[in-house]
Amino acid sequence: MLRVDRDPNAGAVEWRIKDVTGEIQRLVPRGKPIFDFSNQPAFYFFADRPNPTRFYQVPILSPRELQAETIAALERAKPAIVIRKSPEGFDQFDGVTNDLRAQAVSAYLDDCYRFHRSLRGVELWVRRADAKPLALAQYLRRIHLPTKNELVFGAVHRLVFPAVGSTPGAAGAYWQSDLTMHNPFREPMPVTLRLVAGDTRVDRRLTLAARQTFRWPDVVRTFFGTSGVGTLWIEHREGRAPVAVIKTWDSAHGGGASVEKPLSERDRATANSDGSELTIVGIPEAGAEGRRVNVGVVNIGIIPATFRITARTRSGQIVGQAVESGIAEDEVWLVPNIEEALGVKLDERLTLRLTAIAGTGVGFATVVDARGDTEFIAGVPSQNAER
């Protein structure tokens, strides 16, 4: 008797197709084109949207003259959506990313499109309303033979600063985040920085020279050219992570700063695993002048996440009520004034437990006192306890 086993990844693939094609069909009218720059051409079929070029795989269009043809076709058609990034690594064939394999096309896309959102690990980029492409010859000048340092062998990893900002606050405060980043290696280090703040999505690519240090005071405003509060992602090659530090402070009053290191996959909690919980320890008791505690979770996985926050005694007993929320991919769930949300006054005898119900995330707390001084406390992965 013939037995057919279902692929264990089939469910994840089905949801990826459903979510990605649904968003494409919502944004792109039938008959209008999209462009796949991720080596996942099946999305043309599932979304029922045409390809404006004659190429269905990026490696095919990598020769110089074919990149020129592709850019010209894209500029004529101006597809509303470009698909970038594959959660299964299809966009890094043989250790060469599509951005490196088709350098001219990648530069054109960077200039004319912006990151829209990530769905199940697939990135959708939308055309900028103010897109002003360079002359074709300028993009073709970007083509060069890759160096060994530029090749990607292994996965691409990400660091995340959950909350960075450039924004006014209460009582005349102005909160800003200063970023310092250092390359500790003897070779140049390409990195991608992405700010996600509400509907704002800004990407910047740069290369740190060997042992080079960059510093951006008020990084949201000076480097990304925007304002507000958001999440900062830093993408790097496996085994080649930069040293990065964020200082967030009230620059209007000269308040004491929180000095934060980024969180990574090592700091994660994942649902249905032995490490599905994060613990936040050491929240100070409120003094006479008071203080505010904010708690957040960043979804670092490739599916929508759900987390629950509870306050616990030393014995693990829940006090107060629980709060729970879903979190879209790459986004942050921030609970201002967690004490009010939980109905509990926190001190160092209590801990906060962040439990992954679905997906993967990292967690944190920020403590802001009456003087405007801030403290950042990262959630620590914990072995599962009885819930």
mmCIF file of N, CA and C in Angstrom, residues 82-208:
data_model
loop_
_atom_site.group_PDB
_atom_site.id
_atom_site.type_symbol
_atom_site.label_atom_id
_atom_site.label_comp_id
_atom_site.label_asym_id
_atom_site.label_seq_id
_atom_site.Cartn_x
_atom_site.Cartn_y
_atom_site.Cartn_z
ATOM 1 N N VAL A 82 7.532 44.778 -4.767
ATOM 2 C CA VAL A 82 8.698 43.938 -5.036
ATOM 3 C C VAL A 82 8.855 42.984 -3.858
ATOM 4 N N ILE A 83 9.055 41.709 -4.163
ATOM 5 C CA ILE A 83 9.265 40.699 -3.132
ATOM 6 C C ILE A 83 10.765 40.544 -2.910
ATOM 7 N N ARG A 84 11.200 40.706 -1.645
ATOM 8 C CA ARG A 84 12.614 40.542 -1.297
ATOM 9 C C ARG A 84 12.701 39.657 -0.051
ATOM 10 N N LYS A 85 13.681 38.841 0.009
ATOM 11 C CA LYS A 85 13.995 37.959 1.131
ATOM 12 C C LYS A 85 13.140 36.697 1.129
ATOM 13 N N SER A 86 13.802 35.591 1.325
ATOM 14 C CA SER A 86 13.157 34.286 1.455
ATOM 15 C C SER A 86 13.522 33.688 2.804
ATOM 16 N N PRO A 87 12.552 33.236 3.584
ATOM 17 C CA PRO A 87 12.882 32.631 4.888
ATOM 18 C C PRO A 87 13.624 31.306 4.760
ATOM 19 N N GLU A 88 13.597 30.720 3.569
ATOM 20 C CA GLU A 88 14.292 29.458 3.342
ATOM 21 C C GLU A 88 15.639 29.656 2.647
ATOM 22 N N GLY A 89 16.064 30.922 2.483
ATOM 23 C CA GLY A 89 17.378 31.200 1.916
ATOM 24 C C GLY A 89 17.469 31.085 0.415
ATOM 25 N N PHE A 90 16.329 31.059 -0.291
ATOM 26 C CA PHE A 90 16.382 30.986 -1.751
ATOM 27 C C PHE A 90 17.070 32.200 -2.366
ATOM 28 N N ASP A 91 17.067 33.328 -1.652
ATOM 29 C CA ASP A 91 17.684 34.549 -2.174
ATOM 30 C C ASP A 91 19.183 34.610 -1.899
ATOM 31 N N GLN A 92 19.767 33.498 -1.432
ATOM 32 C CA GLN A 92 21.209 33.449 -1.179
ATOM 33 C C GLN A 92 21.792 32.200 -1.835
ATOM 34 N N PHE A 93 21.507 32.036 -3.108
ATOM 35 C CA PHE A 93 21.921 30.835 -3.831
ATOM 36 C C PHE A 93 23.444 30.734 -3.875
ATOM 37 N N ASP A 94 23.979 29.575 -3.443
ATOM 38 C CA ASP A 94 25.424 29.314 -3.427
ATOM 39 C C ASP A 94 26.202 30.361 -2.629
ATOM 40 N N GLY A 95 25.581 30.892 -1.575
ATOM 41 C CA GLY A 95 26.294 31.850 -0.732
ATOM 42 C C GLY A 95 26.390 33.247 -1.301
ATOM 43 N N VAL A 96 25.700 33.501 -2.410
ATOM 44 C CA VAL A 96 25.716 34.834 -3.022
ATOM 45 C C VAL A 96 24.308 35.411 -2.932
ATOM 46 N N THR A 97 24.148 36.500 -2.232
ATOM 47 C CA THR A 97 22.822 37.102 -2.113
ATOM 48 C C THR A 97 22.405 37.722 -3.440
ATOM 49 N N ASN A 98 21.109 37.839 -3.642
ATOM 50 C CA ASN A 98 20.627 38.491 -4.860
ATOM 51 C C ASN A 98 21.083 39.939 -4.936
ATOM 52 N N ASP A 99 21.227 40.611 -3.779
ATOM 53 C CA ASP A 99 21.716 41.988 -3.792
ATOM 54 C C ASP A 99 23.126 42.073 -4.359
ATOM 55 N N LEU A 100 23.919 41.028 -4.141
ATOM 56 C CA LEU A 100 25.280 41.003 -4.668
ATOM 57 C C LEU A 100 25.320 40.430 -6.079
ATOM 58 N N ARG A 101 24.456 39.509 -6.371
ATOM 59 C CA ARG A 101 24.434 38.867 -7.695
ATOM 60 C C ARG A 101 23.920 39.828 -8.770
ATOM 61 N N ALA A 102 22.977 40.679 -8.399
ATOM 62 C CA ALA A 102 22.410 41.654 -9.348
ATOM 63 C C ALA A 102 22.533 43.036 -8.727
ATOM 64 N N GLN A 103 23.753 43.537 -8.644
ATOM 65 C CA GLN A 103 24.049 44.751 -7.882
ATOM 66 C C GLN A 103 23.349 45.985 -8.444
ATOM 67 N N ALA A 104 23.275 46.095 -9.751
ATOM 68 C CA ALA A 104 22.640 47.267 -10.351
ATOM 69 C C ALA A 104 21.134 47.264 -10.071
ATOM 70 N N VAL A 105 20.496 46.111 -10.241
ATOM 71 C CA VAL A 105 19.056 46.016 -9.977
ATOM 72 C C VAL A 105 18.778 46.280 -8.505
ATOM 73 N N SER A 106 19.602 45.720 -7.624
ATOM 74 C CA SER A 106 19.424 45.933 -6.190
ATOM 75 C C SER A 106 19.510 47.417 -5.840
ATOM 76 N N ALA A 107 20.484 48.122 -6.422
ATOM 77 C CA ALA A 107 20.627 49.555 -6.142
ATOM 78 C C ALA A 107 19.412 50.335 -6.643
ATOM 79 N N TYR A 108 18.897 49.948 -7.808
ATOM 80 C CA TYR A 108 17.675 50.588 -8.328
ATOM 81 C C TYR A 108 16.500 50.363 -7.381
ATOM 82 N N LEU A 109 16.340 49.138 -6.892
ATOM 83 C CA LEU A 109 15.243 48.844 -5.971
ATOM 84 C C LEU A 109 15.395 49.620 -4.663
ATOM 85 N N ASP A 110 16.620 49.733 -4.168
ATOM 86 C CA ASP A 110 16.849 50.497 -2.938
ATOM 87 C C ASP A 110 16.430 51.956 -3.103
ATOM 88 N N ASP A 111 16.674 52.510 -4.288
ATOM 89 C CA ASP A 111 16.345 53.918 -4.529
ATOM 90 C C ASP A 111 14.845 54.138 -4.740
ATOM 91 N N CYS A 112 14.171 53.190 -5.350
ATOM 92 C CA CYS A 112 12.795 53.418 -5.793
ATOM 93 C C CYS A 112 11.737 52.723 -4.944
ATOM 94 N N TYR A 113 12.159 51.884 -4.012
ATOM 95 C CA TYR A 113 11.210 51.143 -3.185
ATOM 96 C C TYR A 113 11.600 51.258 -1.715
ATOM 97 N N ARG A 114 10.615 51.051 -0.858
ATOM 98 C CA ARG A 114 10.874 51.049 0.588
ATOM 99 C C ARG A 114 10.209 49.824 1.207
ATOM 100 N N PHE A 115 10.791 49.367 2.302
ATOM 101 C CA PHE A 115 10.246 48.220 3.017
ATOM 102 C C PHE A 115 8.828 48.509 3.487
ATOM 103 N N HIS A 116 7.920 47.584 3.203
ATOM 104 C CA HIS A 116 6.520 47.726 3.614
ATOM 105 C C HIS A 116 6.227 46.890 4.850
ATOM 106 N N ARG A 117 6.446 45.582 4.759
ATOM 107 C CA ARG A 117 6.259 44.725 5.913
ATOM 108 C C ARG A 117 6.803 43.338 5.626
ATOM 109 N N SER A 118 7.010 42.585 6.698
ATOM 110 C CA SER A 118 7.453 41.204 6.591
ATOM 111 C C SER A 118 6.281 40.293 6.918
ATOM 112 N N LEU A 119 6.061 39.302 6.063
ATOM 113 C CA LEU A 119 4.983 38.341 6.260
ATOM 114 C C LEU A 119 5.559 36.942 6.182
ATOM 115 N N ARG A 120 5.560 36.243 7.313
ATOM 116 C CA ARG A 120 6.061 34.871 7.361
ATOM 117 C C ARG A 120 7.488 34.781 6.824
ATOM 118 N N GLY A 121 8.294 35.824 7.064
ATOM 119 C CA GLY A 121 9.686 35.824 6.636
ATOM 120 C C GLY A 121 9.922 36.355 5.241
ATOM 121 N N VAL A 122 8.878 36.694 4.517
ATOM 122 C CA VAL A 122 8.998 37.271 3.166
ATOM 123 C C VAL A 122 8.805 38.777 3.268
ATOM 124 N N GLU A 123 9.752 39.530 2.712
ATOM 125 C CA GLU A 123 9.652 40.984 2.760
ATOM 126 C C GLU A 123 8.946 41.520 1.520
ATOM 127 N N LEU A 124 7.974 42.400 1.733
ATOM 128 C CA LEU A 124 7.315 43.115 0.648
ATOM 129 C C LEU A 124 7.764 44.569 0.686
ATOM 130 N N TRP A 125 8.204 45.065 -0.458
ATOM 131 C CA TRP A 125 8.627 46.461 -0.603
ATOM 132 C C TRP A 125 7.657 47.153 -1.551
ATOM 133 N N VAL A 126 7.324 48.399 -1.275
ATOM 134 C CA VAL A 126 6.394 49.159 -2.108
ATOM 135 C C VAL A 126 7.134 50.312 -2.782
ATOM 136 N N ARG A 127 6.638 50.702 -3.955
ATOM 137 C CA ARG A 127 7.287 51.777 -4.696
ATOM 138 C C ARG A 127 7.077 53.110 -3.983
ATOM 139 N N ARG A 128 8.134 53.886 -3.920
ATOM 140 C CA ARG A 128 8.070 55.198 -3.285
ATOM 141 C C ARG A 128 7.270 56.159 -4.166
ATOM 142 N N ALA A 129 6.435 56.954 -3.539
ATOM 143 C CA ALA A 129 5.693 57.968 -4.294
ATOM 144 C C ALA A 129 6.636 59.005 -4.880
ATOM 145 N N ASP A 130 7.788 59.221 -4.213
ATOM 146 C CA ASP A 130 8.748 60.231 -4.672
ATOM 147 C C ASP A 130 9.964 59.601 -5.343
ATOM 148 N N ALA A 131 9.797 58.401 -5.910
ATOM 149 C CA ALA A 131 10.924 57.686 -6.507
ATOM 150 C C ALA A 131 11.578 58.507 -7.616
ATOM 151 N N LYS A 132 12.895 58.660 -7.517
ATOM 152 C CA LYS A 132 13.667 59.385 -8.524
ATOM 153 C C LYS A 132 14.899 58.562 -8.878
ATOM 154 N N PRO A 133 14.744 57.613 -9.801
ATOM 155 C CA PRO A 133 15.879 56.751 -10.136
ATOM 156 C C PRO A 133 17.004 57.518 -10.802
ATOM 157 N N LEU A 134 18.223 57.015 -10.606
ATOM 158 C CA LEU A 134 19.383 57.582 -11.267
ATOM 159 C C LEU A 134 19.398 57.154 -12.731
ATOM 160 N N ALA A 135 20.315 57.726 -13.482
ATOM 161 C CA ALA A 135 20.499 57.279 -14.865
ATOM 162 C C ALA A 135 20.955 55.820 -14.859
ATOM 163 N N LEU A 136 20.551 55.065 -15.875
ATOM 164 C CA LEU A 136 20.865 53.648 -15.939
ATOM 165 C C LEU A 136 22.362 53.394 -15.815
ATOM 166 N N ALA A 137 23.170 54.233 -16.460
ATOM 167 C CA ALA A 137 24.627 54.034 -16.432
ATOM 168 C C ALA A 137 25.178 54.098 -15.005
ATOM 169 N N GLN A 138 24.557 54.903 -14.153
ATOM 170 C CA GLN A 138 25.035 55.011 -12.780
ATOM 171 C C GLN A 138 24.774 53.726 -11.997
ATOM 172 N N TYR A 139 23.673 53.060 -12.280
ATOM 173 C CA TYR A 139 23.430 51.783 -11.622
ATOM 174 C C TYR A 139 24.378 50.704 -12.148
ATOM 175 N N LEU A 140 24.645 50.727 -13.433
ATOM 176 C CA LEU A 140 25.538 49.717 -14.005
ATOM 177 C C LEU A 140 26.954 49.858 -13.472
ATOM 178 N N ARG A 141 27.335 51.062 -13.050
ATOM 179 C CA ARG A 141 28.671 51.248 -12.464
ATOM 180 C C ARG A 141 28.808 50.548 -11.120
ATOM 181 N N ARG A 142 27.689 50.162 -10.499
ATOM 182 C CA ARG A 142 27.751 49.469 -9.212
ATOM 183 C C ARG A 142 28.220 48.019 -9.368
ATOM 184 N N ILE A 143 28.199 47.497 -10.580
ATOM 185 C CA ILE A 143 28.541 46.095 -10.798
ATOM 186 C C ILE A 143 30.049 45.899 -10.668
ATOM 187 N N HIS A 144 30.439 44.957 -9.804
ATOM 188 C CA HIS A 144 31.849 44.631 -9.631
ATOM 189 C C HIS A 144 31.972 43.178 -9.217
ATOM 190 N N LEU A 145 33.156 42.626 -9.383
ATOM 191 C CA LEU A 145 33.400 41.247 -8.990
ATOM 192 C C LEU A 145 33.415 41.175 -7.466
ATOM 193 N N PRO A 146 32.576 40.344 -6.857
ATOM 194 C CA PRO A 146 32.522 40.303 -5.392
ATOM 195 C C PRO A 146 33.841 39.863 -4.776
ATOM 196 N N THR A 147 34.167 40.469 -3.669
ATOM 197 C CA THR A 147 35.317 40.024 -2.887
ATOM 198 C C THR A 147 34.878 38.883 -1.979
ATOM 199 N N LYS A 148 35.851 38.155 -1.443
ATOM 200 C CA LYS A 148 35.532 37.053 -0.534
ATOM 201 C C LYS A 148 34.760 37.571 0.673
ATOM 202 N N ASN A 149 35.092 38.780 1.125
ATOM 203 C CA ASN A 149 34.437 39.343 2.303
ATOM 204 C C ASN A 149 32.966 39.651 2.052
ATOM 205 N N GLU A 150 32.596 39.892 0.779
ATOM 206 C CA GLU A 150 31.216 40.235 0.469
ATOM 207 C C GLU A 150 30.304 39.017 0.368
ATOM 208 N N LEU A 151 30.879 37.854 0.162
ATOM 209 C CA LEU A 151 30.076 36.655 0.000
ATOM 210 C C LEU A 151 29.488 36.241 1.339
ATOM 211 N N VAL A 152 28.296 35.705 1.306
ATOM 212 C CA VAL A 152 27.597 35.282 2.515
ATOM 213 C C VAL A 152 27.635 33.769 2.589
ATOM 214 N N PHE A 153 28.425 33.231 3.526
ATOM 215 C CA PHE A 153 28.453 31.788 3.751
ATOM 216 C C PHE A 153 27.797 31.538 5.098
ATOM 217 N N GLY A 154 26.595 30.981 5.073
ATOM 218 C CA GLY A 154 25.824 30.818 6.292
ATOM 219 C C GLY A 154 24.699 31.836 6.336
ATOM 220 N N ALA A 155 23.983 31.801 7.431
ATOM 221 C CA ALA A 155 22.784 32.619 7.555
ATOM 222 C C ALA A 155 23.119 34.087 7.810
ATOM 223 N N VAL A 156 22.149 34.932 7.498
ATOM 224 C CA VAL A 156 22.204 36.330 7.885
ATOM 225 C C VAL A 156 21.491 36.465 9.221
ATOM 226 N N HIS A 157 22.115 37.172 10.162
ATOM 227 C CA HIS A 157 21.550 37.315 11.499
ATOM 228 C C HIS A 157 21.180 38.771 11.763
ATOM 229 N N ARG A 158 20.356 38.966 12.817
ATOM 230 C CA ARG A 158 19.904 40.312 13.143
ATOM 231 C C ARG A 158 20.055 40.593 14.630
ATOM 232 N N LEU A 159 20.382 41.838 14.927
ATOM 233 C CA LEU A 159 20.342 42.381 16.273
ATOM 234 C C LEU A 159 19.179 43.367 16.326
ATOM 235 N N VAL A 160 18.627 43.575 17.516
ATOM 236 C CA VAL A 160 17.498 44.498 17.618
ATOM 237 C C VAL A 160 17.618 45.344 18.876
ATOM 238 N N PHE A 161 17.420 46.647 18.698
ATOM 239 C CA PHE A 161 17.213 47.569 19.803
ATOM 240 C C PHE A 161 15.702 47.816 19.856
ATOM 241 N N PRO A 162 15.013 47.350 20.912
ATOM 242 C CA PRO A 162 13.551 47.391 20.910
ATOM 243 C C PRO A 162 12.949 48.785 20.834
ATOM 244 N N ALA A 163 13.585 49.774 21.450
ATOM 245 C CA ALA A 163 12.964 51.103 21.492
ATOM 246 C C ALA A 163 14.025 52.181 21.328
ATOM 247 N N VAL A 164 13.988 52.866 20.202
ATOM 248 C CA VAL A 164 14.828 54.037 19.965
ATOM 249 C C VAL A 164 13.903 55.184 19.573
ATOM 250 N N GLY A 165 14.348 56.404 19.798
ATOM 251 C CA GLY A 165 13.424 57.492 19.505
ATOM 252 C C GLY A 165 14.075 58.840 19.329
ATOM 253 N N SER A 166 13.281 59.719 18.789
ATOM 254 C CA SER A 166 13.572 61.148 18.713
ATOM 255 C C SER A 166 12.218 61.824 18.825
ATOM 256 N N THR A 167 11.837 62.156 20.075
ATOM 257 C CA THR A 167 10.450 62.580 20.285
ATOM 258 C C THR A 167 10.305 63.396 21.558
ATOM 259 N N PRO A 168 9.426 64.387 21.547
ATOM 260 C CA PRO A 168 9.156 65.123 22.790
ATOM 261 C C PRO A 168 8.391 64.259 23.770
ATOM 262 N N GLY A 169 8.589 64.561 25.078
ATOM 263 C CA GLY A 169 7.891 63.841 26.122
ATOM 264 C C GLY A 169 7.193 64.795 27.067
ATOM 265 N N ALA A 170 6.742 64.268 28.189
ATOM 266 C CA ALA A 170 6.027 65.072 29.170
ATOM 267 C C ALA A 170 6.957 66.076 29.834
ATOM 268 N N ALA A 171 6.367 67.188 30.306
ATOM 269 C CA ALA A 171 7.081 68.211 31.086
ATOM 270 C C ALA A 171 8.273 68.786 30.331
ATOM 271 N N GLY A 172 8.136 68.936 29.011
ATOM 272 C CA GLY A 172 9.196 69.556 28.225
ATOM 273 C C GLY A 172 10.364 68.649 27.911
ATOM 274 N N ALA A 173 10.236 67.346 28.168
ATOM 275 C CA ALA A 173 11.330 66.416 27.884
ATOM 276 C C ALA A 173 11.499 66.227 26.382
ATOM 277 N N TYR A 174 12.718 65.871 25.975
ATOM 278 C CA TYR A 174 12.954 65.450 24.590
ATOM 279 C C TYR A 174 13.825 64.202 24.639
ATOM 280 N N TRP A 175 13.227 63.079 24.219
ATOM 281 C CA TRP A 175 13.922 61.804 24.271
ATOM 282 C C TRP A 175 14.634 61.533 22.949
ATOM 283 N N GLN A 176 15.925 61.241 23.042
ATOM 284 C CA GLN A 176 16.684 60.910 21.842
ATOM 285 C C GLN A 176 17.571 59.705 22.124
ATOM 286 N N SER A 177 17.869 58.978 21.058
ATOM 287 C CA SER A 177 18.728 57.796 21.143
ATOM 288 C C SER A 177 19.983 58.038 20.318
ATOM 289 N N ASP A 178 21.140 57.794 20.921
ATOM 290 C CA ASP A 178 22.430 57.945 20.255
ATOM 291 C C ASP A 178 23.004 56.553 19.996
ATOM 292 N N LEU A 179 23.395 56.285 18.752
ATOM 293 C CA LEU A 179 23.912 54.969 18.371
ATOM 294 C C LEU A 179 25.411 55.030 18.144
ATOM 295 N N THR A 180 26.134 54.102 18.757
ATOM 296 C CA THR A 180 27.557 53.897 18.476
ATOM 297 C C THR A 180 27.731 52.483 17.951
ATOM 298 N N MET A 181 28.453 52.345 16.840
ATOM 299 C CA MET A 181 28.650 51.033 16.227
ATOM 300 C C MET A 181 30.112 50.892 15.822
ATOM 301 N N HIS A 182 30.697 49.726 16.127
ATOM 302 C CA HIS A 182 32.123 49.493 15.893
ATOM 303 C C HIS A 182 32.324 48.161 15.180
ATOM 304 N N ASN A 183 33.253 48.152 14.224
ATOM 305 C CA ASN A 183 33.650 46.924 13.546
ATOM 306 C C ASN A 183 34.921 46.394 14.215
ATOM 307 N N PRO A 184 34.836 45.275 14.949
ATOM 308 C CA PRO A 184 36.026 44.773 15.639
ATOM 309 C C PRO A 184 36.934 43.911 14.771
ATOM 310 N N PHE A 185 36.581 43.732 13.502
ATOM 311 C CA PHE A 185 37.311 42.817 12.635
ATOM 312 C C PHE A 185 38.302 43.563 11.729
ATOM 313 N N ARG A 186 39.172 42.779 11.090
ATOM 314 C CA ARG A 186 40.202 43.363 10.228
ATOM 315 C C ARG A 186 39.751 43.502 8.789
ATOM 316 N N GLU A 187 38.484 43.122 8.523
ATOM 317 C CA GLU A 187 37.934 43.271 7.179
ATOM 318 C C GLU A 187 36.740 44.212 7.238
ATOM 319 N N PRO A 188 36.405 44.855 6.113
ATOM 320 C CA PRO A 188 35.199 45.691 6.078
ATOM 321 C C PRO A 188 33.962 44.876 6.429
ATOM 322 N N MET A 189 32.974 45.538 7.021
ATOM 323 C CA MET A 189 31.771 44.866 7.487
ATOM 324 C C MET A 189 30.528 45.521 6.883
ATOM 325 N N PRO A 190 29.858 44.862 5.919
ATOM 326 C CA PRO A 190 28.591 45.407 5.413
ATOM 327 C C PRO A 190 27.462 45.111 6.394
ATOM 328 N N VAL A 191 26.652 46.106 6.666
ATOM 329 C CA VAL A 191 25.493 45.933 7.543
ATOM 330 C C VAL A 191 24.312 46.677 6.947
ATOM 331 N N THR A 192 23.120 46.254 7.335
ATOM 332 C CA THR A 192 21.890 46.950 6.969
ATOM 333 C C THR A 192 21.191 47.368 8.248
ATOM 334 N N LEU A 193 20.786 48.630 8.324
ATOM 335 C CA LEU A 193 20.054 49.147 9.472
ATOM 336 C C LEU A 193 18.636 49.476 9.028
ATOM 337 N N ARG A 194 17.659 49.062 9.837
ATOM 338 C CA ARG A 194 16.255 49.306 9.501
ATOM 339 C C ARG A 194 15.541 49.871 10.723
ATOM 340 N N LEU A 195 14.830 50.958 10.514
ATOM 341 C CA LEU A 195 13.992 51.537 11.555
ATOM 342 C C LEU A 195 12.538 51.225 11.233
ATOM 343 N N VAL A 196 11.832 50.623 12.189
ATOM 344 C CA VAL A 196 10.406 50.350 12.053
ATOM 345 C C VAL A 196 9.702 51.138 13.144
ATOM 346 N N ALA A 197 8.945 52.168 12.742
ATOM 347 C CA ALA A 197 8.254 53.035 13.699
ATOM 348 C C ALA A 197 6.854 53.307 13.185
ATOM 349 N N GLY A 198 5.873 52.518 13.653
ATOM 350 C CA GLY A 198 4.511 52.671 13.140
ATOM 351 C C GLY A 198 4.468 52.385 11.654
ATOM 352 N N ASP A 199 3.966 53.319 10.886
ATOM 353 C CA ASP A 199 3.904 53.151 9.433
ATOM 354 C C ASP A 199 5.208 53.543 8.744
ATOM 355 N N THR A 200 6.186 54.032 9.506
ATOM 356 C CA THR A 200 7.469 54.449 8.933
ATOM 357 C C THR A 200 8.409 53.259 8.848
ATOM 358 N N ARG A 201 8.986 53.040 7.669
ATOM 359 C CA ARG A 201 9.977 51.987 7.453
ATOM 360 C C ARG A 201 11.136 52.611 6.678
ATOM 361 N N VAL A 202 12.326 52.632 7.282
ATOM 362 C CA VAL A 202 13.485 53.237 6.627
ATOM 363 C C VAL A 202 14.641 52.255 6.669
ATOM 364 N N ASP A 203 15.244 51.967 5.511
ATOM 365 C CA ASP A 203 16.414 51.095 5.414
ATOM 366 C C ASP A 203 17.641 51.899 5.020
ATOM 367 N N ARG A 204 18.768 51.563 5.619
ATOM 368 C CA ARG A 204 20.049 52.169 5.258
ATOM 369 C C ARG A 204 21.107 51.066 5.198
ATOM 370 N N ARG A 205 21.883 51.061 4.139
ATOM 371 C CA ARG A 205 23.002 50.124 4.016
ATOM 372 C C ARG A 205 24.301 50.901 4.173
ATOM 373 N N LEU A 206 25.255 50.293 4.857
ATOM 374 C CA LEU A 206 26.563 50.931 4.977
ATOM 375 C C LEU A 206 27.618 49.864 5.200
ATOM 376 N N THR A 207 28.867 50.241 5.010
ATOM 377 C CA THR A 207 29.996 49.350 5.252
ATOM 378 C C THR A 207 30.943 50.015 6.230
ATOM 379 N N LEU A 208 31.186 49.336 7.345
ATOM 380 C CA LEU A 208 32.165 49.816 8.314
ATOM 381 C C LEU A 208 33.534 49.309 7.904
#
